[in-house]
Amino acid sequence: MILKPQIRDLRIIAHFLGKIVLAYGAMMAAPIVISVLFGERVPIIDFSIGLLLSACVGFGLLKLADVPQGAEASWMHGMVVVSGGWLVCMALGAVPLYLSGHFVSYLDACFEAMSGLTTTGLSLVQDLDHLSHAANFWRHLAPFVGGQGIIVVVLSLLVKGPAGAFRLYVGEARDEKIMPNVIETAKFIWKVSLLYLAFGTAMLTAAGVWAVGMPLKESFFHGICIFMAGFDTAGFAPRSQSIIYYQSGIYEVVTLVTMIWGFFNFNLHYAVWSGKRPELWRDIETRTFLVSLTLVTAMVCVGLAQGDTYLNFSAAFRRGVYQVISGHTTTGYMTIYAPQFLTEWKPLALIGILVAMALGGYTCSTAGGIKMLRVGVIAKAFREDVKRFLTADSAVVTTKFRHLRDLFLDDKLVRSSALVIIAFLLLYFIGAVIGCYYGYPFLNSLFESTSAAATVGFSTGMTQAAMPVALKITYIVEMWAGRLEFISVLVLGGFIISFFRGK
Amino acid sequence: MGIKCQVSGIRLKTFRPFKLFLFCCLLATCNLQLATVFAQPVQSNDLIANAKSYDGKTVEYEGELVGDILRRKDFAWLNVYDGQNAIGVWSSNALLAPVKWAGGYEKKGDMLGINGIFHRACPEHGGGLDIHAQSIVLLKEGSRVLRPIERKRVLWLGLLLGVLACLLIIHILQQRQRAR
């Protein structure tokens, strides 16, 4: 029997939503600082409006909830807060973007905000090259917040009770704790991310000045933006040409390192930090990634060799490998123009990129897609089944693998992995069908849908302000569901239904 | 000795061999020019979509200079935006004399006319799509763009400040009541 939510449930949800909105709104202070630094007056007003609106909504929700101190979230509350929180943050984050005047509609600004928060990188911004530094910074800060997890921000700053905190943390598609305490885990994620931000920004600033030829101030701005969007596998760039703008092999290499570093499991970061470097190579996710990367790179290179676009191997390799790693890490940085995927790349190369995008990165990381752990588990399960047929009937076949610790393959794990894989494949397919309904070719639609659901950000040129409203909404839902890995989104749906049908 | 020739049924003047040779040379040159130079400016969408047919040919491309001029010793990269896409233009520093304004927030960049060789996958630059400039013409000088603050937005800001202040006052009063 489905229970109808009580007023107390709504109050608890409003309480945590209020905290999320307050933390998210406070981040709008950062673009205001950027506006002051670059002498931009209008964005100060735009972001102040966004900040105050968030403060009013957040504070209003807390007042409405009026929950006694120490109230904890149940599993249902946690899931609804997480999925609802992302929607509310999208709506509020879109306000200053829309006020910038670089979006055709508020829906487009919402699309951009959701794309940023979910670390996707698909963009509907108009005339990006004339966008203010403040709005551009906000576009890049969104993935840095969303990639680490908005809930992680709230847990780090505003939540004191550990029990309910874990339920919120899990709702955001993270079920692996790094530290015994989930709040400590959240704090660790932020400490590591901020330290990497400082290091990565310094690297990119240096590359920007010496290799690209940008002035120091601009180079620093681009460095911090590119790091935030690259480390969080988002793929936003301050210029409309993505990484092509920099016209530098060295800059491309630094961005590659940033992307790869960002898509590792935070537990593996912790292992490296605590001196257990071999853990990085022993993990099933790393091994699966290496196999998958090799196969996909081979596909793309053969596909490019079949065409006559690139006259030498080094050019094909440079363009091919960059796009493969960018797709596989679900970042979406590009060193080719979007339509070139269709006009210059042979179908085999395009399918290679599609597979890389669909598979995605590591669990408990900023990457999206199916994830390497699930692919590895299913591959092991197939292997175990084949092995079972080849050994004596009485033999007991077990499979062990390494993921942070030694684990035995069990049916429960295989089932949960298979369910998420099926859900992702369905999401890719449904998005593609909706694209076809609006008259786009199947391959283009599948490419774009996979890019949105796996939070990659590659585009063949389909994603633009002129596309149908229903398709924009489809991609927003795909990005949201893909980033949160379905459960919390489904629970939110169930919660709404239970309002009408529950007893 | 003269040669009588007939083209498309029209009887032309009698040509001497030298004149005929000159005529043929002229015709051939015209044909060659037609094949490699696109006198009309090409749109970036067209360049990207039909890169194969433009590859290695001299093109005219017009657009606004955006971002920074990225200096590389005696050369520089310019990113020129024609309203659809920005294309990288590789140019020697000597050609950059007329360039002053690069577009950005509150800045309209110089409108440039580029004459150069288009590369679908430039072998010199790691397979990137670019134009190697042979000449650059300043079509319209850039300028500063003033963006005034809208009064309506300041009013919204004031309204939101008022709402927040009310919420804070209610919060403080509630806290005091509870403390009693």
XYZ file of C-alpha atoms in Angstrom:
683
model
C 0.000 0.000 0.000
C 1.324 3.427 -0.963
C 1.139 5.903 1.925
C -0.043 9.407 1.235
C 2.618 11.938 2.290
C 1.806 13.825 5.493
C 2.350 17.502 6.262
C 5.372 16.490 8.353
C 6.948 14.877 5.273
C 6.460 18.065 3.289
C 7.980 20.111 6.094
C 11.086 17.953 6.262
C 11.465 18.127 2.473
C 10.972 21.920 2.497
C 13.525 22.226 5.314
C 16.292 20.455 3.390
C 15.309 22.103 0.104
C 15.627 25.460 1.844
C 19.151 24.613 2.967
C 20.127 23.480 -0.542
C 18.742 26.678 -2.089
C 20.536 28.865 0.473
C 23.880 27.142 -0.177
C 23.396 27.271 -3.942
C 22.288 30.919 -3.887
C 25.301 31.918 -1.793
C 27.482 30.748 -4.678
C 26.128 33.568 -6.828
C 28.392 35.840 -4.786
C 31.338 34.463 -6.790
C 30.190 35.883 -10.180
C 29.543 39.214 -8.433
C 33.207 39.255 -7.378
C 34.203 38.424 -10.970
C 32.021 41.311 -12.224
C 33.833 43.708 -9.914
C 37.244 42.386 -11.003
C 36.448 42.841 -14.695
C 34.574 46.118 -14.237
C 31.214 44.779 -15.472
C 28.321 46.726 -13.935
C 25.166 45.116 -15.332
C 25.990 41.540 -14.226
C 26.374 42.786 -10.629
C 22.667 43.655 -10.690
C 21.725 40.403 -12.488
C 23.538 38.163 -10.018
C 22.385 40.198 -7.029
C 18.810 39.554 -8.186
C 19.603 35.838 -8.470
C 21.259 35.767 -5.059
C 18.456 37.620 -3.304
C 15.788 35.544 -5.016
C 17.543 32.356 -3.874
C 17.884 33.757 -0.360
C 14.167 34.628 -0.260
C 13.133 31.192 -1.587
C 15.557 29.312 0.674
C 14.741 31.298 3.774
C 11.028 31.185 2.951
C 11.145 27.391 2.681
C 12.934 27.126 6.024
C 10.339 29.374 7.650
C 7.465 27.433 6.076
C 8.936 24.128 7.199
C 9.643 25.239 10.772
C 11.076 21.809 11.554
C 12.510 21.312 15.047
C 16.296 21.082 15.177
C 17.718 17.635 14.586
C 14.935 16.447 12.259
C 16.321 13.730 10.001
C 15.426 12.711 6.473
C 14.094 9.224 5.713
C 15.022 7.469 2.460
C 11.924 8.875 0.760
C 12.680 12.411 1.989
C 16.302 12.130 0.877
C 15.417 11.054 -2.652
C 12.689 13.701 -3.095
C 14.926 16.439 -1.682
C 17.758 15.527 -4.045
C 15.733 15.271 -7.257
C 13.535 18.261 -6.357
C 16.560 20.251 -5.215
C 18.211 19.902 -8.597
C 15.078 21.232 -10.315
C 14.798 24.202 -7.963
C 18.512 24.998 -8.405
C 18.078 24.818 -12.184
C 15.198 27.310 -12.045
C 17.100 29.727 -9.789
C 20.460 29.338 -11.534
C 18.793 30.186 -14.839
C 17.628 33.612 -13.617
C 20.935 35.531 -13.960
C 21.689 33.662 -17.181
C 18.381 34.749 -18.677
C 18.915 38.326 -17.481
C 22.236 38.378 -19.404
C 20.192 38.612 -22.610
C 22.115 35.790 -24.265
C 19.247 33.304 -24.216
C 16.254 33.240 -26.507
C 13.902 32.141 -23.708
C 13.873 31.330 -19.995
C 13.597 27.644 -20.965
C 16.905 27.950 -22.834
C 18.484 29.449 -19.720
C 17.044 26.539 -17.675
C 18.528 24.134 -20.239
C 21.923 25.809 -19.803
C 21.652 25.743 -16.007
C 20.681 22.060 -15.950
C 23.397 21.262 -18.478
C 25.906 22.925 -16.171
C 24.674 21.366 -12.938
C 24.589 17.883 -14.430
C 28.072 18.432 -15.938
C 26.722 17.866 -19.447
C 27.928 20.867 -21.411
C 25.264 21.060 -24.121
C 24.641 24.739 -24.663
C 21.929 27.012 -26.012
C 23.739 30.268 -25.298
C 23.669 32.883 -28.064
C 26.742 34.873 -29.041
C 28.895 33.325 -26.318
C 31.943 35.337 -27.372
C 30.275 38.540 -26.113
C 28.960 37.109 -22.846
C 30.094 38.848 -19.648
C 32.883 37.274 -17.593
C 30.476 36.973 -14.661
C 27.824 34.999 -16.570
C 30.535 32.899 -18.187
C 32.025 32.158 -14.780
C 28.605 31.148 -13.472
C 28.222 28.714 -16.398
C 31.477 27.070 -15.328
C 30.872 27.220 -11.585
C 27.605 25.300 -12.014
C 29.359 22.061 -13.091
C 31.903 22.461 -10.311
C 29.033 22.558 -7.810
C 26.921 19.948 -9.595
C 29.837 17.624 -10.300
C 30.895 17.393 -6.688
C 27.189 17.293 -5.886
C 24.941 20.054 -4.616
C 24.044 17.793 -1.726
C 27.720 17.394 -0.929
C 27.876 21.178 -0.642
C 24.948 21.203 1.763
C 26.335 18.291 3.754
C 29.675 20.073 4.053
C 28.205 23.365 5.158
C 24.783 23.046 6.685
C 23.924 19.524 7.873
C 25.022 18.300 11.280
C 23.199 14.966 11.797
C 24.977 12.045 10.080
C 22.076 9.570 9.680
C 19.836 11.638 7.394
C 22.890 13.012 5.645
C 23.762 9.601 4.215
C 20.300 9.293 2.646
C 20.758 12.635 0.921
C 24.231 11.648 -0.230
C 23.021 8.387 -1.769
C 20.192 10.181 -3.565
C 22.776 12.013 -5.625
C 24.019 8.778 -7.262
C 26.818 8.270 -4.725
C 26.728 5.210 -2.556
C 30.394 4.850 -1.694
C 31.655 6.571 1.399
C 35.330 7.535 1.422
C 35.443 8.223 5.162
C 33.374 6.346 7.781
C 31.270 9.488 8.266
C 29.378 10.813 5.240
C 29.818 14.462 6.270
C 33.559 13.925 6.515
C 33.375 12.295 3.063
C 31.653 15.388 1.683
C 34.277 17.636 3.258
C 37.066 15.475 1.814
C 35.548 15.712 -1.680
C 35.493 19.492 -1.417
C 38.994 19.799 0.040
C 40.432 17.639 -2.733
C 38.467 19.479 -5.409
C 39.569 22.915 -4.189
C 43.196 21.818 -3.994
C 43.038 20.438 -7.532
C 41.290 23.628 -8.623
C 44.231 25.707 -7.425
C 46.793 23.387 -9.049
C 44.859 22.922 -12.300
C 44.137 26.628 -12.682
C 47.845 27.388 -12.241
C 48.741 24.800 -14.923
C 46.153 26.101 -17.388
C 47.061 29.733 -16.707
C 50.719 28.975 -17.427
C 49.783 27.078 -20.602
C 47.467 29.925 -21.603
C 50.210 32.516 -21.301
C 53.175 30.553 -22.731
C 51.625 28.210 -25.239
C 48.445 30.002 -26.301
C 49.540 33.625 -26.090
C 46.716 35.029 -23.960
C 47.230 37.961 -21.568
C 47.713 36.854 -17.945
C 44.344 38.064 -16.630
C 42.380 36.421 -19.431
C 44.527 33.313 -19.184
C 43.725 33.018 -15.477
C 40.020 33.465 -16.171
C 40.066 30.834 -18.919
C 42.210 28.566 -16.735
C 39.810 28.559 -13.797
C 36.781 28.128 -16.085
C 38.323 25.350 -18.153
C 39.505 23.537 -15.038
C 36.104 23.687 -13.335
C 34.318 22.419 -16.433
C 37.083 19.954 -17.391
C 37.682 18.404 -13.972
C 33.949 18.067 -13.524
C 33.661 16.529 -16.985
C 31.219 19.204 -18.119
C 32.747 20.526 -21.293
C 31.619 24.133 -21.138
C 34.216 26.520 -22.525
C 34.408 30.318 -22.302
C 34.463 30.615 -26.114
C 32.111 29.329 -28.777
C 34.857 27.266 -30.439
C 35.425 25.106 -27.348
C 39.110 24.056 -27.216
C 39.683 24.969 -30.892
C 39.872 28.593 -29.753
C 43.258 28.037 -28.092
C 44.872 26.529 -31.230
C 47.498 24.800 -29.119
C 48.554 21.174 -28.727
C 50.010 21.888 -25.286
C 46.724 23.359 -24.064
C 44.925 20.300 -25.429
C 47.238 17.998 -23.456
C 46.626 19.928 -20.224
C 42.869 19.743 -20.746
C 43.166 15.992 -21.419
C 44.948 15.506 -18.091
C 42.250 17.586 -16.376
C 39.464 15.504 -17.888
C 41.066 12.163 -17.022
C 41.838 13.302 -13.489
C 38.252 14.398 -12.965
C 36.617 11.214 -14.082
C 38.386 8.973 -11.540
C 36.460 7.663 -8.563
C 36.993 9.929 -5.543
C 37.921 6.807 -3.553
C 40.828 6.283 -5.919
C 41.856 9.898 -5.402
C 41.844 9.125 -1.691
C 43.901 5.965 -2.291
C 46.473 7.968 -4.247
C 46.505 10.625 -1.544
C 47.084 8.052 1.176
C 49.980 6.468 -0.718
C 48.138 3.408 -2.089
C 48.923 4.151 -5.738
C 48.781 0.498 -6.946
C 45.081 0.613 -6.055
C 44.571 2.769 -9.122
C 45.708 -0.007 -11.480
C 44.185 -2.933 -9.602
C 40.655 -1.534 -9.616
C 38.142 -3.171 -11.963
C 37.069 0.272 -13.204
C 40.567 1.206 -14.380
C 41.010 -2.125 -16.138
C 37.616 -1.887 -17.808
C 38.382 1.679 -18.861
C 41.720 0.691 -20.404
C 40.113 -2.125 -22.420
C 37.238 0.065 -23.499
C 39.502 3.013 -24.352
C 41.739 0.783 -26.488
C 38.815 -0.701 -28.413
C 37.063 2.611 -28.956
C 40.291 4.374 -29.998
C 40.971 1.586 -32.505
C 37.437 1.969 -33.900
C 37.794 5.722 -34.252
C 41.288 5.536 -35.776
C 40.178 2.906 -38.328
C 37.086 5.001 -39.055
C 39.191 8.097 -39.624
C 41.704 6.171 -41.737
C 38.818 5.077 -43.992
C 38.072 8.705 -44.749
C 40.277 11.202 -46.520
C 39.948 14.087 -44.073
C 43.264 13.788 -42.296
C 46.274 13.498 -44.536
C 48.650 12.133 -41.906
C 48.346 9.734 -38.990
C 49.412 12.262 -36.351
C 46.586 14.652 -37.273
C 44.006 11.840 -37.273
C 45.360 10.521 -33.967
C 45.377 13.986 -32.362
C 41.809 14.789 -33.370
C 40.539 11.234 -32.877
C 42.056 10.513 -29.473
C 41.045 13.906 -28.078
C 37.419 13.341 -29.027
C 37.514 9.731 -27.696
C 38.890 10.719 -24.291
C 36.617 13.724 -24.110
C 33.627 11.492 -24.912
C 34.662 8.613 -22.667
C 35.237 10.887 -19.685
C 31.838 12.429 -20.570
C 33.425 15.868 -20.721
C 32.537 17.013 -24.217
C 35.434 19.350 -25.014
C 35.912 19.444 -28.771
C 38.818 20.146 -31.096
C 36.624 19.793 -34.182
C 33.503 21.713 -35.164
C 30.235 19.965 -34.207
C 28.992 19.317 -37.789
C 32.338 17.701 -38.672
C 31.252 14.586 -36.768
C 28.748 14.011 -39.558
C 30.466 15.600 -42.535
C 34.070 14.523 -42.017
C 33.987 11.419 -39.822
C 33.109 8.009 -41.227
C 30.245 6.117 -39.488
C 32.652 3.718 -37.751
C 34.449 6.623 -36.055
C 31.130 8.187 -35.097
C 29.887 4.920 -33.603
C 33.149 4.650 -31.659
C 32.475 8.047 -30.087
C 28.868 7.036 -29.427
C 30.001 3.895 -27.562
C 32.562 5.893 -25.549
C 29.881 8.396 -24.529
C 27.372 5.701 -23.614
C 29.826 3.800 -21.386
C 30.949 6.869 -19.472
C 33.340 7.135 -16.548
C 33.913 5.927 -12.997
C 31.364 5.561 -10.225
C 31.514 8.128 -7.402
C 33.102 10.620 -9.755
C 31.944 13.650 -11.688
C 31.439 11.604 -14.874
C 28.141 10.335 -16.234
C 27.033 7.439 -18.430
C 26.650 3.769 -17.601
C 29.941 3.723 -15.635
C 32.940 1.453 -15.824
C 32.103 -0.562 -12.691
C 28.797 -1.758 -14.150
C 30.341 -2.607 -17.493
C 33.122 -4.496 -15.715
C 30.668 -6.389 -13.487
C 28.516 -7.472 -16.443
C 31.621 -8.555 -18.381
C 32.755 -10.604 -15.357
C 29.271 -12.130 -15.045
C 29.364 -13.248 -18.695
C 32.798 -14.704 -18.175
C 31.655 -16.562 -15.063
C 28.666 -18.054 -16.901
C 30.839 -19.256 -19.791
C 33.331 -20.674 -17.295
C 30.496 -22.542 -15.540
C 29.673 -24.391 -18.776
C 33.305 -25.290 -19.335
C 33.960 -26.745 -15.871
C 32.595 -29.850 -14.219
C 28.934 -29.696 -13.165
C 29.860 -30.162 -9.529
C 32.427 -27.379 -9.586
C 31.700 -24.165 -7.710
C 32.646 -21.212 -9.859
C 33.289 -17.917 -8.131
C 34.646 -14.657 -9.455
C 36.624 -12.180 -7.437
C 37.397 -8.641 -8.442
C 38.955 -5.574 -6.948
C 36.949 -2.431 -6.386
C 38.364 -0.490 -3.457
C 38.558 -3.877 -1.715
C 38.314 -7.538 -2.804
C 34.744 -8.414 -3.725
C 32.961 -11.551 -4.896
C 30.620 -11.293 -7.834
C 27.085 -11.973 -6.616
C 23.706 -11.993 -8.322
C 22.500 -8.921 -6.445
C 25.357 -6.833 -7.784
C 24.915 -8.187 -11.318
C 21.180 -7.495 -11.169
C 21.583 -3.907 -9.971
C 24.258 -3.239 -12.596
C 22.112 -4.757 -15.358
C 19.079 -2.699 -14.272
C 20.959 0.583 -14.465
C 22.480 -0.365 -17.829
C 19.028 -1.210 -19.208
C 17.643 2.058 -17.822
C 20.429 4.046 -19.496
C 20.012 2.238 -22.832
C 16.262 2.895 -22.682
C 16.860 6.559 -21.926
C 19.266 6.881 -24.880
C 16.735 5.174 -27.126
C 13.680 7.138 -25.974
C 15.503 10.422 -26.552
C 16.518 9.230 -30.011
C 12.921 8.285 -30.863
C 11.682 11.726 -29.785
C 14.388 13.309 -31.958
C 13.228 11.162 -34.904
C 9.634 12.252 -34.251
C 10.741 15.837 -34.857
C 12.304 14.872 -38.167
C 15.966 14.432 -37.276
C 17.865 11.431 -38.704
C 18.167 8.472 -36.312
C 21.961 8.564 -35.940
C 21.960 12.306 -35.162
C 19.119 11.836 -32.677
C 20.793 8.883 -30.980
C 24.092 10.773 -30.772
C 22.469 13.836 -29.207
C 20.258 11.810 -26.862
C 23.214 9.727 -25.642
C 25.230 12.893 -25.190
C 22.493 14.410 -23.006
C 21.674 11.309 -20.935
C 25.321 10.369 -20.376
C 26.006 14.047 -19.515
C 28.680 14.370 -22.216
C 27.911 17.516 -24.186
C 29.041 16.514 -27.679
C 26.716 17.715 -30.381
C 26.335 17.191 -34.073
C 24.748 20.618 -34.298
C 21.209 19.489 -33.420
C 21.193 21.202 -30.034
C 20.431 24.831 -30.787
C 17.931 27.472 -29.752
C 15.773 26.761 -32.816
C 15.074 23.125 -31.903
C 11.558 22.194 -30.740
C 10.581 23.034 -27.156
C 9.597 19.420 -26.456
C 13.073 18.274 -27.474
C 14.673 20.818 -25.151
C 12.520 19.520 -22.284
C 13.403 15.931 -23.254
C 17.111 16.700 -23.025
C 16.656 18.519 -19.697
C 14.931 15.432 -18.286
C 17.587 13.152 -19.782
C 20.419 15.174 -18.242
C 18.674 15.258 -14.867
C 17.742 11.570 -14.791
C 21.103 10.484 -16.208
C 23.092 12.482 -13.639
C 21.029 11.247 -10.678
C 20.890 7.708 -12.100
C 17.121 7.359 -12.073
C 16.235 6.217 -8.545
C 15.721 9.615 -6.921
C 13.907 10.872 -10.025
C 11.595 7.843 -9.991
C 10.985 8.287 -6.258
C 10.005 11.931 -6.894
C 7.538 10.695 -9.524
C 6.195 8.129 -7.059
C 5.938 10.800 -4.355
C 3.819 13.032 -6.590
C 1.573 10.103 -7.589
C 1.144 9.061 -3.962
C -0.310 12.484 -3.243
C -3.269 11.634 -5.446
C -3.495 7.873 -5.092
C -1.981 7.159 -1.688
C -4.032 6.256 1.373
C 49.366 32.548 -92.078
C 46.022 33.085 -90.489
C 43.659 30.521 -88.950
C 39.945 30.846 -89.208
C 38.053 29.535 -86.210
C 34.371 29.122 -85.452
C 33.069 28.980 -81.875
C 29.435 28.061 -81.242
C 28.555 28.686 -84.828
C 29.854 32.295 -84.810
C 32.527 33.136 -87.335
C 35.293 35.016 -85.532
C 38.145 37.137 -86.765
C 41.151 35.463 -88.234
C 43.709 34.780 -85.455
C 47.433 34.691 -85.879
C 49.058 31.806 -83.908
C 50.645 34.159 -81.362
C 47.319 35.849 -80.693
C 45.664 32.488 -80.423
C 48.289 31.402 -77.921
C 47.672 34.554 -75.874
C 43.922 34.004 -76.018
C 44.323 30.400 -74.829
C 46.607 31.512 -72.011
C 44.063 34.121 -70.930
C 41.243 31.598 -71.042
C 43.241 29.060 -69.049
C 44.158 31.641 -66.433
C 40.521 32.681 -66.092
C 39.465 29.067 -65.649
C 42.162 28.522 -63.037
C 41.089 31.653 -61.189
C 37.456 30.516 -61.207
C 38.494 27.178 -59.785
C 40.528 28.429 -56.842
C 39.270 31.835 -55.797
C 35.870 32.494 -54.273
C 35.419 36.225 -54.817
C 32.276 36.397 -52.656
C 32.767 36.009 -48.899
C 32.052 32.464 -47.756
C 29.913 31.759 -44.684
C 31.487 29.663 -41.920
C 28.569 27.186 -41.971
C 29.244 26.640 -45.654
C 32.971 26.229 -45.047
C 32.407 23.622 -42.336
C 29.643 21.738 -44.146
C 31.432 21.685 -47.503
C 35.001 21.646 -46.247
C 36.082 19.099 -48.835
C 35.195 21.314 -51.794
C 36.932 24.379 -50.316
C 40.022 22.489 -49.128
C 43.286 24.104 -50.285
C 41.489 26.896 -52.119
C 41.695 30.630 -51.630
C 38.610 31.978 -49.920
C 37.235 35.343 -48.860
C 35.903 35.258 -45.320
C 34.445 38.134 -43.333
C 33.643 38.477 -39.678
C 34.282 40.062 -36.317
C 37.519 39.446 -34.462
C 36.583 37.891 -31.095
C 38.623 36.945 -28.054
C 42.280 37.811 -27.957
C 44.933 37.936 -30.658
C 46.951 34.834 -29.791
C 50.569 35.712 -30.649
C 53.005 32.978 -31.732
C 56.396 34.569 -32.490
C 56.120 36.052 -36.007
C 52.569 34.789 -36.434
C 49.269 34.982 -34.592
C 45.913 33.252 -34.397
C 42.795 35.335 -34.868
C 39.364 33.910 -34.212
C 36.921 35.502 -36.618
C 33.187 35.178 -35.962
C 30.750 35.665 -38.838
C 27.574 35.359 -36.771
C 27.417 31.567 -37.106
C 30.814 30.219 -36.049
C 34.262 31.529 -35.272
C 37.028 30.228 -37.523
C 40.723 30.284 -36.651
C 42.803 32.469 -38.980
C 46.592 31.986 -39.022
C 48.273 35.216 -39.957
C 51.719 36.752 -40.001
C 52.158 39.678 -37.629
C 52.845 41.905 -40.630
C 49.204 41.578 -41.734
C 47.839 42.630 -38.352
C 48.662 46.320 -38.604
C 45.051 47.469 -39.144
C 43.674 45.247 -36.350
C 42.870 47.115 -33.121
C 39.723 45.837 -31.436
C 39.020 42.281 -30.386
C 35.371 41.628 -29.535
C 34.164 40.631 -26.100
C 31.748 41.830 -23.425
C 31.091 45.547 -23.973
C 33.425 45.471 -26.990
C 32.542 45.120 -30.654
C 35.574 43.721 -32.434
C 36.976 44.875 -35.772
C 35.126 43.580 -38.821
C 37.805 41.947 -40.935
C 37.910 40.733 -44.501
C 40.245 37.765 -44.784
C 41.693 36.488 -48.016
C 43.463 33.218 -47.432
C 43.852 29.520 -48.075
C 41.268 27.324 -46.386
C 42.342 24.016 -44.819
C 39.837 21.367 -43.980
C 42.457 19.575 -41.831
C 45.552 21.730 -41.755
C 48.689 19.569 -41.960
C 50.722 22.370 -40.368
C 48.394 22.675 -37.355
C 47.586 19.125 -36.333
C 44.578 18.597 -38.568
C 42.564 21.634 -37.488
C 40.119 23.480 -39.729
C 41.594 26.925 -40.426
C 42.380 29.686 -42.884
C 45.937 30.845 -43.586
C 45.592 34.552 -44.282
C 47.234 36.114 -47.331
C 45.737 39.521 -46.754
C 43.568 41.145 -44.092
C 41.408 44.184 -44.686
C 39.759 46.242 -41.963
C 36.131 46.562 -43.055
C 34.822 48.369 -39.981
C 36.661 49.412 -36.879
C 35.425 47.985 -33.589
C 34.147 50.064 -30.716
C 33.099 50.032 -27.088
C 29.501 48.952 -26.446
C 27.781 50.639 -23.542
C 25.279 48.572 -21.600
C 23.125 50.765 -19.377
C 21.625 49.420 -16.161
C 17.875 48.968 -16.586
C 15.772 50.769 -14.000
C 13.331 47.856 -13.886
C 16.070 45.540 -12.645
C 17.089 47.931 -9.880
C 13.447 48.009 -8.770
C 13.353 44.205 -8.701
C 16.506 44.221 -6.625
C 14.927 46.636 -4.147
C 11.767 44.539 -3.952
C 13.701 41.355 -3.241
C 15.754 43.127 -0.579
C 12.508 44.211 1.054
C 11.096 40.670 1.030
C 14.291 39.277 2.514
C 14.320 41.952 5.209
C 10.708 41.064 6.119
C 11.583 37.380 6.352
C 14.541 38.170 8.599
C 12.424 40.370 10.880
C 9.817 37.574 11.179
C 12.622 35.126 11.980
C 14.086 37.378 14.698
C 10.661 37.993 16.255
C 9.923 34.246 16.299
C 13.287 33.542 17.915
C 12.588 36.126 20.623
C 9.132 34.701 21.264
C 10.573 31.217 21.617
C 13.293 32.467 23.946
C 10.615 33.921 26.257
